[in-house]
């Protein structure tokens, strides 16, 4: 009977994880198209995208080869991450200590990336609408987090386990909210469309505008 090594399994999940990561990073494309067409960011939050940018930049630094020189690091990284790379590689001596410092930063920004939708989740609960919390992004975060958590647990890497484990939890919370409020979202969007046809809401009206207008009309 053929025996599959832990390294082989880890490699497989690493490959799958790269695939899910690509899906995760491309998942905001429909949102960007909507913003481009409407000419308005409406109620979408910029926080998840800024957190994702910082997270990716620090993971690039974490995954760089041991002997990469400071100059190359500065070329790859920009602004804040470039400064951190220069400090770590010139002041902190020893590969293990450098990995510890950069790994901690990766945990922080990885957690921020996955936790950034919390502000959106608050809006979902208040408005009872998931219109501005894209389902595709939540699903991509869920599967990406699972793949990288499994990858990290096979040959334990705390720095990869923590942010991705938390990412799974946050994604599950988003999916639960989506299941809870998808019905009310459809109703609100239908009502807004009817109001737009009646001229009660402008064509760029957002959910927030819709709710405010609804309150005024009700009064």
Short mmCIF file of C-alpha atoms in Angstrom, two decimals:
data_model
loop_
_atom_site.label_atom_id
_atom_site.label_comp_id
_atom_site.label_asym_id
_atom_site.label_seq_id
_atom_site.Cartn_x
_atom_site.Cartn_y
_atom_site.Cartn_z
CA UNK A 1 0.00 0.00 0.00
CA UNK A 2 1.42 3.36 -1.05
CA UNK A 3 2.04 5.73 1.82
CA UNK A 4 1.57 9.45 1.28
CA UNK A 5 3.94 11.64 3.27
CA UNK A 6 2.91 14.71 5.24
CA UNK A 7 5.08 16.86 2.96
CA UNK A 8 3.16 15.64 -0.10
CA UNK A 9 -0.19 16.42 1.51
CA UNK A 10 1.10 19.82 2.59
CA UNK A 11 2.29 20.56 -0.95
CA UNK A 12 -1.11 19.61 -2.36
CA UNK A 13 -2.93 21.92 0.04
CA UNK A 14 -0.35 24.62 -0.68
CA UNK A 15 -1.18 24.41 -4.38
CA UNK A 16 -4.92 24.42 -3.66
CA UNK A 17 -4.37 27.33 -1.28
CA UNK A 18 -2.69 29.34 -4.03
CA UNK A 19 -5.73 28.71 -6.20
CA UNK A 20 -8.21 29.78 -3.52
CA UNK A 21 -6.05 32.83 -2.76
CA UNK A 22 -6.27 33.90 -6.40
CA UNK A 23 -10.05 33.45 -6.28
CA UNK A 24 -10.14 35.51 -3.07
CA UNK A 25 -8.13 38.35 -4.58
CA UNK A 26 -10.19 38.41 -7.78
CA UNK A 27 -13.53 38.16 -5.95
CA UNK A 28 -13.93 41.97 -5.56
CA UNK A 29 -13.94 42.41 -9.38
CA UNK A 30 -17.79 42.42 -9.62
CA UNK A 31 -17.85 45.04 -6.86
CA UNK A 32 -15.30 47.19 -8.71
CA UNK A 33 -17.35 46.88 -11.92
CA UNK A 34 -20.48 48.00 -10.08
CA UNK A 35 -18.63 51.00 -8.61
CA UNK A 36 -17.18 51.87 -12.03
CA UNK A 37 -20.57 51.72 -13.76
CA UNK A 38 -22.44 53.66 -11.08
CA UNK A 39 -19.68 56.23 -10.55
CA UNK A 40 -20.15 55.87 -6.80
CA UNK A 41 -18.71 53.68 -4.03
CA UNK A 42 -22.17 53.73 -2.41
CA UNK A 43 -21.92 51.98 1.00
CA UNK A 44 -18.95 49.75 0.15
CA UNK A 45 -16.06 49.96 2.62
CA UNK A 46 -12.42 50.43 1.56
CA UNK A 47 -11.06 48.78 4.73
CA UNK A 48 -11.04 45.14 3.47
CA UNK A 49 -9.05 46.09 0.38
CA UNK A 50 -6.48 48.17 2.25
CA UNK A 51 -6.05 45.39 4.82
CA UNK A 52 -5.63 42.83 2.03
CA UNK A 53 -2.93 44.96 0.40
CA UNK A 54 -0.91 45.22 3.62
CA UNK A 55 -1.44 41.53 4.37
CA UNK A 56 -0.11 40.46 0.96
CA UNK A 57 2.89 42.75 1.18
CA UNK A 58 3.95 41.32 4.54
CA UNK A 59 3.49 37.72 3.36
CA UNK A 60 5.75 38.52 0.41
CA UNK A 61 8.38 39.63 2.92
CA UNK A 62 7.80 36.53 5.08
CA UNK A 63 8.23 34.20 2.12
CA UNK A 64 11.39 35.74 0.70
CA UNK A 65 14.54 33.54 0.50
CA UNK A 66 16.89 33.64 3.50
CA UNK A 67 19.79 35.28 1.67
CA UNK A 68 17.88 37.94 -0.19
CA UNK A 69 19.69 41.26 0.14
CA UNK A 70 18.16 44.39 1.62
CA UNK A 71 18.27 46.20 -1.73
CA UNK A 72 16.09 43.56 -3.40
CA UNK A 73 13.66 43.65 -0.50
CA UNK A 74 13.35 47.42 -0.86
CA UNK A 75 12.69 47.02 -4.60
CA UNK A 76 9.91 44.48 -3.98
CA UNK A 77 8.30 46.14 -1.00
CA UNK A 78 7.04 49.73 -1.00
CA UNK A 79 6.63 52.48 1.57
CA UNK A 80 5.76 51.02 4.97
CA UNK A 81 6.68 47.42 4.20
CA UNK A 82 9.94 48.50 2.60
CA UNK A 83 10.88 50.39 5.75
CA UNK A 84 10.04 47.40 7.95
CA UNK A 85 12.08 45.10 5.70
CA UNK A 86 15.11 47.37 5.89
CA UNK A 87 14.93 47.57 9.69
CA UNK A 88 14.44 43.84 10.18
CA UNK A 89 17.19 42.78 7.78
CA UNK A 90 19.79 45.28 8.99
CA UNK A 91 19.18 45.50 12.74
CA UNK A 92 17.75 42.10 13.66
CA UNK A 93 20.38 39.37 13.38
CA UNK A 94 19.60 35.72 12.76
CA UNK A 95 17.09 34.16 10.39
CA UNK A 96 14.89 32.76 13.19
CA UNK A 97 14.54 36.13 14.91
CA UNK A 98 13.76 37.84 11.61
CA UNK A 99 11.14 35.21 10.83
CA UNK A 100 9.62 35.71 14.28
CA UNK A 101 9.27 39.48 13.85
CA UNK A 102 7.96 39.34 10.29
CA UNK A 103 5.75 36.38 11.18
CA UNK A 104 4.12 38.35 14.00
CA UNK A 105 3.49 41.24 11.59
CA UNK A 106 1.97 38.78 9.12
CA UNK A 107 -0.34 37.47 11.83
CA UNK A 108 -1.42 41.02 12.68
CA UNK A 109 -2.14 42.11 9.12
CA UNK A 110 -3.54 38.73 8.11
CA UNK A 111 -5.98 38.96 10.99
CA UNK A 112 -6.83 42.55 10.03
CA UNK A 113 -7.52 41.43 6.47
CA UNK A 114 -9.96 38.76 7.57
CA UNK A 115 -11.45 40.93 10.34
CA UNK A 116 -11.89 44.01 8.14
CA UNK A 117 -15.43 42.96 7.05
CA UNK A 118 -16.55 43.35 10.69
CA UNK A 119 -17.50 46.96 9.94
CA UNK A 120 -19.55 45.71 6.99
CA UNK A 121 -21.14 43.04 9.20
CA UNK A 122 -22.22 45.76 11.62
CA UNK A 123 -23.87 47.59 8.74
CA UNK A 124 -25.57 44.37 7.63
CA UNK A 125 -27.07 43.85 11.09
CA UNK A 126 -28.24 47.47 11.33
CA UNK A 127 -29.74 47.62 7.84
CA UNK A 128 -30.83 43.96 7.64
CA UNK A 129 -29.33 43.89 4.14
CA UNK A 130 -26.32 42.05 2.67
CA UNK A 131 -26.26 44.16 -0.49
CA UNK A 132 -22.83 45.59 0.34
CA UNK A 133 -21.31 42.36 1.68
CA UNK A 134 -20.55 40.34 -1.50
CA UNK A 135 -21.25 36.62 -1.12
CA UNK A 136 -18.40 35.66 -3.47
CA UNK A 137 -15.86 37.43 -1.26
CA UNK A 138 -17.16 35.66 1.86
CA UNK A 139 -17.05 32.25 0.15
CA UNK A 140 -13.55 32.88 -1.19
CA UNK A 141 -12.35 33.92 2.28
CA UNK A 142 -13.88 30.77 3.77
CA UNK A 143 -12.28 28.30 1.35
CA UNK A 144 -8.96 30.15 1.29
CA UNK A 145 -8.83 30.17 5.10
CA UNK A 146 -9.61 26.44 5.30
CA UNK A 147 -6.92 25.48 2.77
CA UNK A 148 -4.19 27.50 4.44
CA UNK A 149 -5.20 26.39 7.93
CA UNK A 150 -4.90 22.74 6.88
CA UNK A 151 -1.59 23.55 5.17
CA UNK A 152 -0.26 25.15 8.36
CA UNK A 153 -1.45 22.34 10.65
CA UNK A 154 0.19 19.52 8.66
CA UNK A 155 3.62 20.86 9.54
CA UNK A 156 2.65 23.31 12.23
CA UNK A 157 3.26 26.97 11.43
CA UNK A 158 1.72 29.23 14.04
CA UNK A 159 2.05 32.35 11.91
CA UNK A 160 -0.06 30.85 9.11
CA UNK A 161 -2.49 29.06 11.43
CA UNK A 162 -3.66 32.04 13.51
CA UNK A 163 -4.81 34.50 10.80
CA UNK A 164 -6.29 31.82 8.55
CA UNK A 165 -8.04 30.05 11.43
CA UNK A 166 -9.58 33.36 12.45
CA UNK A 167 -10.36 34.00 8.79
CA UNK A 168 -12.46 30.83 8.66
CA UNK A 169 -14.38 31.95 11.76
CA UNK A 170 -15.03 35.45 10.37
CA UNK A 171 -16.08 34.02 6.99
CA UNK A 172 -18.52 31.62 8.68
CA UNK A 173 -20.02 34.58 10.56
CA UNK A 174 -20.45 36.45 7.26
CA UNK A 175 -22.10 33.45 5.62
CA UNK A 176 -24.49 33.09 8.56
CA UNK A 177 -25.45 36.76 8.21
CA UNK A 178 -25.96 36.26 4.50
CA UNK A 179 -28.36 33.38 5.13
CA UNK A 180 -30.22 35.44 7.74
CA UNK A 181 -30.70 38.62 5.70
CA UNK A 182 -30.71 37.61 2.03
CA UNK A 183 -34.54 37.60 2.00
CA UNK A 184 -34.89 41.09 3.45
CA UNK A 185 -32.16 42.32 1.07
CA UNK A 186 -34.16 41.22 -1.96
CA UNK A 187 -37.25 42.98 -0.60
CA UNK A 188 -35.37 46.21 0.07
CA UNK A 189 -33.80 46.21 -3.39
CA UNK A 190 -37.18 45.56 -4.99
CA UNK A 191 -38.77 48.40 -3.02
CA UNK A 192 -35.93 50.74 -3.98
CA UNK A 193 -36.33 49.83 -7.64
CA UNK A 194 -40.05 50.61 -7.43
CA UNK A 195 -39.31 53.96 -5.79
CA UNK A 196 -36.77 54.78 -8.50
CA UNK A 197 -39.38 54.05 -11.16
CA UNK A 198 -41.80 56.33 -9.32
CA UNK A 199 -39.12 59.03 -9.06
CA UNK A 200 -38.94 58.88 -5.26
CA UNK A 201 -35.25 57.88 -5.25
CA UNK A 202 -32.50 59.06 -7.64
CA UNK A 203 -30.73 56.52 -9.85
CA UNK A 204 -27.62 56.59 -7.65
CA UNK A 205 -29.60 56.08 -4.48
CA UNK A 206 -27.92 53.77 -2.03
CA UNK A 207 -29.38 51.53 0.61
CA UNK A 208 -28.75 54.21 3.20
CA UNK A 209 -30.58 56.78 1.08
CA UNK A 210 -33.40 54.30 0.58
CA UNK A 211 -33.81 53.76 4.29
CA UNK A 212 -33.73 57.49 5.00
CA UNK A 213 -36.28 58.21 2.29
CA UNK A 214 -38.47 55.42 3.54
CA UNK A 215 -38.41 56.92 7.01
CA UNK A 216 -39.33 60.36 5.71
CA UNK A 217 -42.19 59.02 3.61
CA UNK A 218 -43.43 56.96 6.55
CA UNK A 219 -43.49 60.08 8.68
#
